[in-house]
C-alpha positions as a Markdown table, in Angstrom:
| # | Residue | x | y | z |
|---|---|---|---|---|
| 1 | Unk | 64.1 | -7.2 | 52.7 |
| 2 | Unk | 67.3 | -6.7 | 50.8 |
| 3 | Unk | 70.6 | -7.7 | 52.2 |
| 4 | Unk | 72.5 | -5.0 | 54.1 |
| 5 | Unk | 75.4 | -3.7 | 52.1 |
| 6 | Unk | 78.7 | -4.7 | 53.7 |
| 7 | Unk | 80.8 | -1.9 | 55.1 |
| 8 | Unk | 83.8 | -1.0 | 52.9 |
| 9 | Unk | 87.1 | -1.4 | 54.9 |
| 10 | Unk | 90.6 | -0.1 | 54.5 |
| 11 | Unk | 91.6 | -3.5 | 53.2 |
| 12 | Unk | 89.1 | -3.1 | 50.3 |
| 13 | Unk | 90.6 | 0.3 | 49.4 |
| 14 | Unk | 94.2 | -1.1 | 49.6 |
| 15 | Unk | 93.3 | -4.0 | 47.3 |
| 16 | Unk | 91.6 | -1.8 | 44.7 |
| 17 | Unk | 94.5 | 0.6 | 44.7 |
| 18 | Unk | 97.1 | -2.2 | 44.5 |
| 19 | Unk | 98.9 | -1.2 | 47.7 |
| 20 | Unk | 99.4 | -2.5 | 51.2 |
| 21 | Unk | 97.0 | -1.7 | 54.0 |
| 22 | Unk | 99.7 | 0.3 | 55.7 |
| 23 | Unk | 100.3 | 2.4 | 52.6 |
| 24 | Unk | 96.6 | 3.0 | 52.1 |
| 25 | Unk | 96.3 | 4.2 | 55.7 |
| 26 | Unk | 99.3 | 6.6 | 55.3 |
| 27 | Unk | 97.9 | 8.0 | 52.1 |
| 28 | Unk | 94.5 | 8.7 | 53.5 |
| 29 | Unk | 96.1 | 10.4 | 56.6 |
| 30 | Unk | 98.2 | 12.7 | 54.4 |
| 31 | Unk | 101.5 | 11.2 | 55.5 |
| 32 | Unk | 104.5 | 12.7 | 53.7 |
| 33 | Unk | 106.3 | 9.4 | 53.0 |
| 34 | Unk | 103.7 | 8.3 | 50.4 |
| 35 | Unk | 104.4 | 9.3 | 46.8 |
| 36 | Unk | 101.9 | 11.8 | 45.3 |
| 37 | Unk | 100.9 | 9.4 | 42.6 |
| 38 | Unk | 100.2 | 6.6 | 45.1 |
| 39 | Unk | 98.3 | 8.9 | 47.4 |
| 40 | Unk | 96.1 | 10.0 | 44.5 |
| 41 | Unk | 95.5 | 6.4 | 43.5 |
| 42 | Unk | 94.4 | 5.5 | 47.0 |
| 43 | Unk | 92.1 | 8.5 | 47.2 |
| 44 | Unk | 90.5 | 7.6 | 43.9 |
| 45 | Unk | 90.0 | 4.0 | 45.1 |
| 46 | Unk | 88.4 | 5.3 | 48.4 |
| 47 | Unk | 86.1 | 7.6 | 46.4 |
| 48 | Unk | 85.0 | 4.8 | 44.0 |
| 49 | Unk | 84.2 | 2.5 | 47.0 |
| 50 | Unk | 82.5 | 5.3 | 49.0 |
| 51 | Unk | 84.9 | 4.5 | 51.8 |
| 52 | Unk | 84.2 | 6.3 | 55.2 |
| 53 | Unk | 87.1 | 6.2 | 57.6 |
| 54 | Unk | 86.4 | 5.1 | 61.2 |
| 55 | Unk | 86.5 | 8.4 | 63.0 |
| 56 | Unk | 87.0 | 6.8 | 66.5 |
| 57 | Unk | 89.9 | 4.8 | 65.3 |
| 58 | Unk | 91.5 | 7.8 | 63.6 |
| 59 | Unk | 91.2 | 9.9 | 66.7 |
| 60 | Unk | 92.8 | 7.2 | 68.8 |
| 61 | Unk | 95.8 | 7.1 | 66.4 |
| 62 | Unk | 96.1 | 10.8 | 66.0 |
| 63 | Unk | 95.3 | 11.9 | 69.6 |
| 64 | Unk | 92.7 | 14.4 | 68.5 |
| 65 | Unk | 89.0 | 14.2 | 67.7 |
| 66 | Unk | 88.7 | 17.2 | 65.3 |
| 67 | Unk | 85.9 | 18.5 | 67.4 |
| 68 | Unk | 85.6 | 21.8 | 69.2 |
| 69 | Unk | 83.3 | 22.7 | 72.1 |
| 70 | Unk | 81.4 | 26.0 | 71.7 |
| 71 | Unk | 80.0 | 27.1 | 75.0 |
| 72 | Unk | 77.7 | 30.1 | 75.3 |
| 73 | Unk | 75.8 | 31.6 | 78.2 |
| 74 | Unk | 72.9 | 33.1 | 76.2 |
| 75 | Unk | 72.2 | 31.8 | 72.8 |
| 76 | Unk | 68.8 | 33.6 | 72.9 |
| 77 | Unk | 70.7 | 36.8 | 72.3 |
| 78 | Unk | 70.7 | 35.6 | 68.7 |
| 79 | Unk | 71.2 | 38.9 | 67.0 |
| 80 | Unk | 74.8 | 39.0 | 68.3 |
| 81 | Unk | 75.7 | 35.4 | 69.2 |
| 82 | Unk | 74.5 | 33.7 | 66.0 |
| 83 | Unk | 76.7 | 35.7 | 63.5 |
| 84 | Unk | 79.7 | 34.9 | 65.7 |
| 85 | Unk | 78.7 | 31.3 | 65.9 |
| 86 | Unk | 78.3 | 31.1 | 62.1 |
| 87 | Unk | 81.7 | 32.6 | 61.5 |
| 88 | Unk | 83.4 | 30.2 | 63.8 |
| 89 | Unk | 81.5 | 27.2 | 62.5 |
| 90 | Unk | 82.3 | 28.1 | 58.9 |
| 91 | Unk | 86.0 | 28.4 | 59.7 |
| 92 | Unk | 86.0 | 25.1 | 61.6 |
| 93 | Unk | 84.1 | 23.3 | 58.8 |
| 94 | Unk | 86.6 | 24.5 | 56.3 |
| 95 | Unk | 89.2 | 22.6 | 58.3 |
| 96 | Unk | 87.0 | 19.5 | 58.5 |
| 97 | Unk | 86.3 | 20.0 | 62.2 |
| 98 | Unk | 83.0 | 19.6 | 64.0 |
| 99 | Unk | 81.3 | 21.8 | 66.6 |
| 100 | Unk | 79.5 | 20.6 | 69.7 |
| 101 | Unk | 77.3 | 23.6 | 70.9 |
| 102 | Unk | 76.2 | 24.0 | 74.5 |
| 103 | Unk | 74.1 | 26.8 | 75.9 |
| 104 | Unk | 74.5 | 27.3 | 79.6 |
| 105 | Unk | 71.8 | 29.9 | 79.8 |
| 106 | Unk | 73.6 | 31.9 | 82.4 |
| 107 | Unk | 73.5 | 29.0 | 84.9 |
| 108 | Unk | 76.8 | 28.1 | 86.6 |
| 109 | Unk | 75.8 | 24.5 | 87.4 |
| 110 | Unk | 74.7 | 23.9 | 83.8 |
| 111 | Unk | 78.0 | 25.5 | 82.6 |
| 112 | Unk | 80.2 | 23.2 | 84.7 |
| 113 | Unk | 78.1 | 20.2 | 83.5 |
| 114 | Unk | 78.7 | 21.1 | 79.9 |
| 115 | Unk | 82.4 | 21.6 | 80.4 |
| 116 | Unk | 82.7 | 18.2 | 81.9 |
| 117 | Unk | 80.5 | 16.7 | 79.2 |
| 118 | Unk | 82.6 | 18.3 | 76.4 |
| 119 | Unk | 85.8 | 17.2 | 78.0 |
| 120 | Unk | 84.4 | 13.6 | 78.3 |
| 121 | Unk | 83.8 | 13.8 | 74.5 |
| 122 | Unk | 87.5 | 14.7 | 74.2 |
| 123 | Unk | 87.1 | 17.9 | 72.3 |
| 124 | Unk | 90.3 | 19.4 | 71.1 |
| 125 | Unk | 89.6 | 22.9 | 72.2 |
| 126 | Unk | 86.9 | 25.4 | 73.4 |
| 127 | Unk | 85.5 | 28.6 | 72.1 |
| 128 | Unk | 83.7 | 30.6 | 74.8 |
| 129 | Unk | 81.0 | 32.7 | 73.2 |
| 130 | Unk | 79.7 | 35.9 | 74.9 |
| 131 | Unk | 76.6 | 37.9 | 74.2 |
| 132 | Unk | 77.5 | 41.5 | 74.9 |
| 133 | Unk | 81.3 | 42.1 | 74.4 |
| 134 | Unk | 81.7 | 42.4 | 78.2 |
| 135 | Unk | 84.4 | 41.2 | 80.6 |
| 136 | Unk | 83.6 | 37.8 | 82.1 |
| 137 | Unk | 85.3 | 35.5 | 84.6 |
| 138 | Unk | 87.9 | 33.2 | 83.0 |
| 139 | Unk | 87.0 | 29.5 | 82.7 |
| 140 | Unk | 90.4 | 28.4 | 81.5 |
| 141 | Unk | 91.5 | 26.9 | 84.8 |
| 142 | Unk | 88.7 | 24.3 | 84.5 |
| 143 | Unk | 89.6 | 23.4 | 80.9 |
| 144 | Unk | 92.8 | 21.5 | 80.1 |
| 145 | Unk | 92.7 | 22.1 | 76.4 |
| 146 | Unk | 93.2 | 25.4 | 74.4 |
| 147 | Unk | 90.5 | 28.0 | 74.9 |
| 148 | Unk | 89.6 | 31.2 | 73.0 |
| 149 | Unk | 87.0 | 33.8 | 74.1 |
| 150 | Unk | 84.8 | 35.3 | 71.4 |
| 151 | Unk | 82.6 | 38.4 | 71.8 |
| 152 | Unk | 83.5 | 38.6 | 75.4 |
| 153 | Unk | 86.8 | 39.4 | 77.3 |
| 154 | Unk | 88.2 | 37.1 | 79.9 |
| 155 | Unk | 89.3 | 38.8 | 83.1 |
| 156 | Unk | 92.5 | 36.8 | 82.9 |
| 157 | Unk | 95.1 | 38.6 | 80.7 |
| 158 | Unk | 96.9 | 35.3 | 80.0 |
| 159 | Unk | 93.8 | 34.2 | 78.1 |
| 160 | Unk | 93.1 | 35.2 | 74.5 |
| 161 | Unk | 89.9 | 37.2 | 73.8 |
| 162 | Unk | 88.5 | 38.3 | 70.5 |
| 163 | Unk | 86.1 | 41.2 | 70.9 |
| 164 | Unk | 84.3 | 43.8 | 68.8 |
| 165 | Unk | 86.1 | 47.1 | 68.5 |
| 166 | Unk | 83.4 | 49.4 | 69.9 |
| 167 | Unk | 85.7 | 52.4 | 70.2 |
| 168 | Unk | 87.0 | 51.9 | 66.7 |
| 169 | Unk | 83.4 | 51.7 | 65.3 |
| 170 | Unk | 82.5 | 55.0 | 67.1 |
| 171 | Unk | 85.5 | 56.7 | 65.6 |
| 172 | Unk | 84.4 | 55.6 | 62.1 |
| 173 | Unk | 81.0 | 57.2 | 62.7 |
| 174 | Unk | 82.5 | 60.4 | 64.0 |
| 175 | Unk | 85.0 | 60.7 | 61.2 |
| 176 | Unk | 82.2 | 60.2 | 58.7 |
| 177 | Unk | 80.0 | 62.9 | 60.1 |
| 178 | Unk | 83.0 | 65.3 | 60.4 |
| 179 | Unk | 83.9 | 64.6 | 56.7 |
| 180 | Unk | 80.4 | 65.6 | 55.7 |
| 181 | Unk | 80.8 | 69.0 | 57.2 |
| 182 | Unk | 78.4 | 68.5 | 60.1 |
| 183 | Unk | 79.2 | 70.9 | 62.9 |
| 184 | Unk | 76.5 | 70.4 | 65.6 |
| 185 | Unk | 76.6 | 66.8 | 66.5 |
| 186 | Unk | 74.9 | 64.9 | 69.3 |
| 187 | Unk | 75.0 | 61.4 | 70.7 |
| 188 | Unk | 72.0 | 59.3 | 71.9 |
| 189 | Unk | 72.9 | 55.8 | 73.2 |
| 190 | Unk | 71.9 | 53.0 | 75.5 |
| 191 | Unk | 72.4 | 51.7 | 79.0 |
| 192 | Unk | 75.7 | 53.1 | 80.5 |
| 193 | Unk | 76.0 | 49.8 | 82.4 |
| 194 | Unk | 77.2 | 48.3 | 79.2 |
| 195 | Unk | 80.9 | 48.8 | 78.4 |
| 196 | Unk | 80.0 | 49.1 | 74.7 |
| 197 | Unk | 77.9 | 52.2 | 75.4 |
| 198 | Unk | 80.6 | 53.9 | 77.4 |
| 199 | Unk | 83.4 | 53.0 | 75.0 |
| 200 | Unk | 81.5 | 54.3 | 72.0 |
| 201 | Unk | 80.5 | 57.6 | 73.7 |
| 202 | Unk | 84.1 | 58.2 | 74.8 |
| 203 | Unk | 85.7 | 57.5 | 71.5 |
| 204 | Unk | 83.1 | 59.5 | 69.5 |
| 205 | Unk | 83.7 | 62.5 | 71.8 |
| 206 | Unk | 87.4 | 62.3 | 71.4 |
| 207 | Unk | 87.3 | 62.4 | 67.6 |
| 208 | Unk | 84.9 | 65.5 | 67.7 |
| 209 | Unk | 87.2 | 67.2 | 70.2 |
| 210 | Unk | 90.2 | 66.6 | 68.0 |
| 211 | Unk | 88.3 | 68.2 | 65.1 |
| 212 | Unk | 87.5 | 71.2 | 67.2 |
| 213 | Unk | 83.8 | 70.2 | 67.3 |
| 214 | Unk | 82.7 | 69.7 | 70.9 |
| 215 | Unk | 79.7 | 67.3 | 71.3 |
| 216 | Unk | 76.4 | 69.1 | 71.6 |
| 217 | Unk | 75.3 | 68.6 | 75.2 |
| 218 | Unk | 76.3 | 65.4 | 77.1 |
| 219 | Unk | 75.8 | 61.9 | 75.7 |
| 220 | Unk | 72.2 | 60.9 | 76.3 |
| 221 | Unk | 72.2 | 57.4 | 77.9 |
| 222 | Unk | 69.0 | 55.4 | 78.2 |
| 223 | Unk | 67.5 | 52.2 | 76.9 |
| 224 | Unk | 68.4 | 50.2 | 73.7 |
| 225 | Unk | 65.0 | 50.9 | 72.2 |
| 226 | Unk | 63.1 | 52.9 | 69.6 |
| 227 | Unk | 61.0 | 54.4 | 72.3 |
| 228 | Unk | 64.1 | 55.9 | 74.0 |
| 229 | Unk | 65.3 | 57.2 | 70.6 |
| 230 | Unk | 62.0 | 59.1 | 70.1 |
| 231 | Unk | 62.0 | 60.4 | 73.7 |
| 232 | Unk | 65.7 | 61.5 | 73.6 |
| 233 | Unk | 65.3 | 63.2 | 70.3 |
| 234 | Unk | 62.4 | 65.3 | 71.5 |
| 235 | Unk | 64.5 | 66.3 | 74.6 |
| 236 | Unk | 67.6 | 67.0 | 72.5 |
| 237 | Unk | 65.8 | 69.3 | 70.0 |
| 238 | Unk | 64.0 | 71.2 | 72.7 |
| 239 | Unk | 67.3 | 72.3 | 74.2 |
| 240 | Unk | 69.5 | 72.2 | 71.0 |
| 241 | Unk | 67.3 | 72.9 | 68.0 |
| 242 | Unk | 70.3 | 73.6 | 65.7 |
| 243 | Unk | 71.8 | 70.1 | 65.7 |
| 244 | Unk | 72.7 | 68.8 | 62.3 |
| 245 | Unk | 73.8 | 65.2 | 63.1 |
| 246 | Unk | 73.1 | 62.5 | 65.6 |
| 247 | Unk | 75.2 | 59.4 | 66.3 |
| 248 | Unk | 73.0 | 56.6 | 67.8 |
| 249 | Unk | 74.4 | 53.8 | 69.9 |
| 250 | Unk | 72.2 | 51.2 | 68.2 |
| 251 | Unk | 70.0 | 50.8 | 65.1 |
| 252 | Unk | 67.0 | 50.4 | 67.3 |
| 253 | Unk | 67.7 | 53.8 | 68.9 |
| 254 | Unk | 68.4 | 55.3 | 65.4 |
| 255 | Unk | 65.0 | 54.0 | 64.1 |
| 256 | Unk | 63.3 | 55.9 | 66.9 |
| 257 | Unk | 65.3 | 59.0 | 66.3 |
| 258 | Unk | 64.3 | 59.1 | 62.6 |
| 259 | Unk | 60.6 | 58.7 | 63.5 |
| 260 | Unk | 60.9 | 61.6 | 66.0 |
| 261 | Unk | 62.7 | 63.8 | 63.5 |
| 262 | Unk | 60.0 | 63.3 | 60.9 |
| 263 | Unk | 57.3 | 64.1 | 63.4 |
| 264 | Unk | 59.2 | 67.3 | 64.3 |
| 265 | Unk | 59.4 | 68.3 | 60.6 |
| 266 | Unk | 63.1 | 67.7 | 60.1 |
| 267 | Unk | 64.3 | 66.0 | 56.9 |
| 268 | Unk | 67.0 | 63.3 | 56.9 |
| 269 | Unk | 69.8 | 63.8 | 55.9 |
| 270 | Unk | 69.3 | 67.4 | 54.7 |
| 271 | Unk | 68.6 | 68.8 | 58.1 |
| 272 | Unk | 70.0 | 66.1 | 60.3 |
| 273 | Unk | 72.3 | 63.2 | 59.4 |
| 274 | Unk | 71.9 | 60.0 | 61.3 |
| 275 | Unk | 74.4 | 57.2 | 62.0 |
| 276 | Unk | 73.3 | 54.0 | 63.8 |
| 277 | Unk | 75.3 | 51.1 | 65.2 |
| 278 | Unk | 75.1 | 47.2 | 64.7 |
| 279 | Unk | 73.9 | 47.1 | 61.0 |
| 280 | Unk | 70.8 | 45.1 | 62.1 |
| 281 | Unk | 69.6 | 44.8 | 58.5 |
| 282 | Unk | 65.9 | 44.3 | 59.2 |
| 283 | Unk | 66.0 | 47.8 | 60.8 |
| 284 | Unk | 68.7 | 49.5 | 59.0 |
| 285 | Unk | 67.5 | 48.8 | 55.4 |
| 286 | Unk | 63.8 | 49.3 | 56.2 |
| 287 | Unk | 64.3 | 52.5 | 58.1 |
| 288 | Unk | 63.1 | 55.7 | 56.3 |
| 289 | Unk | 65.6 | 56.6 | 55.0 |
| 290 | Unk | 67.8 | 53.5 | 55.2 |
| 291 | Unk | 70.4 | 53.9 | 57.9 |
| 292 | Unk | 74.1 | 54.6 | 57.6 |
| 293 | Unk | 75.5 | 52.3 | 60.4 |
| 294 | Unk | 78.5 | 50.6 | 61.8 |
| 295 | Unk | 78.7 | 46.9 | 61.2 |
| 296 | Unk | 80.5 | 44.9 | 64.0 |
| 297 | Unk | 81.8 | 42.3 | 61.5 |
| 298 | Unk | 80.6 | 39.6 | 63.9 |
| 299 | Unk | 81.0 | 36.7 | 61.5 |
| 300 | Unk | 84.6 | 37.7 | 60.9 |
| 301 | Unk | 85.0 | 37.9 | 64.7 |
| 302 | Unk | 83.9 | 34.3 | 64.9 |
| 303 | Unk | 86.3 | 33.3 | 62.1 |
| 304 | Unk | 89.2 | 35.1 | 63.8 |
| 305 | Unk | 88.5 | 33.3 | 67.1 |
| 306 | Unk | 88.5 | 29.9 | 65.3 |
| 307 | Unk | 91.7 | 30.7 | 63.5 |
| 308 | Unk | 93.4 | 31.5 | 66.8 |
| 309 | Unk | 92.1 | 28.3 | 68.2 |
| 310 | Unk | 93.7 | 26.4 | 65.3 |
| 311 | Unk | 97.0 | 28.2 | 66.0 |
| 312 | Unk | 96.8 | 27.2 | 69.7 |
| 313 | Unk | 96.1 | 23.6 | 68.8 |
| 314 | Unk | 99.2 | 23.7 | 66.6 |
| 315 | Unk | 101.2 | 25.0 | 69.6 |
| 316 | Unk | 101.2 | 28.7 | 68.7 |
| 317 | Unk | 99.2 | 30.1 | 71.6 |
| 318 | Unk | 98.5 | 33.8 | 72.0 |
| 319 | Unk | 97.3 | 35.9 | 74.9 |
| 320 | Unk | 95.7 | 39.3 | 75.4 |
| 321 | Unk | 92.8 | 41.0 | 73.6 |
| 322 | Unk | 92.2 | 41.2 | 69.8 |
| 323 | Unk | 89.8 | 43.9 | 68.7 |
| 324 | Unk | 88.0 | 43.0 | 65.5 |
| 325 | Unk | 87.6 | 46.1 | 63.4 |
| 326 | Unk | 84.1 | 47.1 | 62.3 |
| 327 | Unk | 83.1 | 48.8 | 59.1 |
| 328 | Unk | 80.9 | 51.8 | 58.1 |
| 329 | Unk | 78.0 | 50.9 | 55.9 |
| 330 | Unk | 76.9 | 54.2 | 54.2 |
| 331 | Unk | 73.2 | 54.5 | 53.3 |
| 332 | Unk | 70.8 | 57.4 | 52.7 |
| 333 | Unk | 70.6 | 58.7 | 56.2 |
| 334 | Unk | 73.9 | 60.5 | 55.7 |
| 335 | Unk | 74.3 | 60.4 | 51.9 |
| 336 | Unk | 73.5 | 64.0 | 50.7 |
| 337 | Unk | 73.3 | 64.7 | 47.0 |
| 338 | Unk | 74.5 | 68.3 | 46.9 |
| 339 | Unk | 75.3 | 70.9 | 49.6 |
| 340 | Unk | 73.8 | 70.7 | 53.1 |
| 341 | Unk | 70.9 | 73.0 | 53.4 |
| 342 | Unk | 71.8 | 75.9 | 55.7 |
| 343 | Unk | 69.8 | 76.5 | 58.9 |
């Protein structure tokens, strides 16, 4: 067996750069009192020797570990939680910080265990990741380091929460349909027990009212499913056959709506324009026709949460609720080449 390579030390880096150990340490830790040319010489020496600083020693000196605890209650809700996680992790990685991820799976005992475990690891801060943009009990009293809530809203107004702007996304959908000249517009959405469903329906109706276009019928609340989309469309057209646009509370619902409209002999978007919600690409792009939909910008939401955690770690702590704007992704389900066919 070959001899194990000796670990490169700070003394080796200092000797190669021709400086003292103290100067080498200051240079590698970005201390201002080191001249730029000296700092660059030390960096070059460290790179040539493949020097890896002792993370534990550095954390003891600086008082931080450059790690963040990311605590979620339901990572299995991957369609929403994973993009937020990716955005946060990317922002943290850009600042050379590491993430310790824990999934409490909705269990209060497991959640308390993970909080204690992460604090024992001396994380610098926490991001509490939700799965449905709902209000949740604050955990901040249990956590003595900065905390930011992402894709959920703490019930304590002194916390900082970054959530998706459901009302703003619905307004984008309404304004788009109104701009296309649609006059008889309906809304099919999911479970009214979800704040997202209620907020979207309310904001959508407000925009239509302001444009002098009252919603056709009442918002149809049901399940977040294609089956509900098909069933609700059949009901809707039986009582309001003249509708020319439908805003759907999710892409799953919208997919079912397009199926039902085809079965009923309606063309999309010539007869009926469709707008979905979520920009779930596996559905939105494969739908016939591809769906115009509202993208929640969940990765950006995660990035925004991480940036506010950085600010809190630097002593600039904010409170309240930040609503991350969504964006409208226009595809063929509303894109009409030429005038709308009269009915």
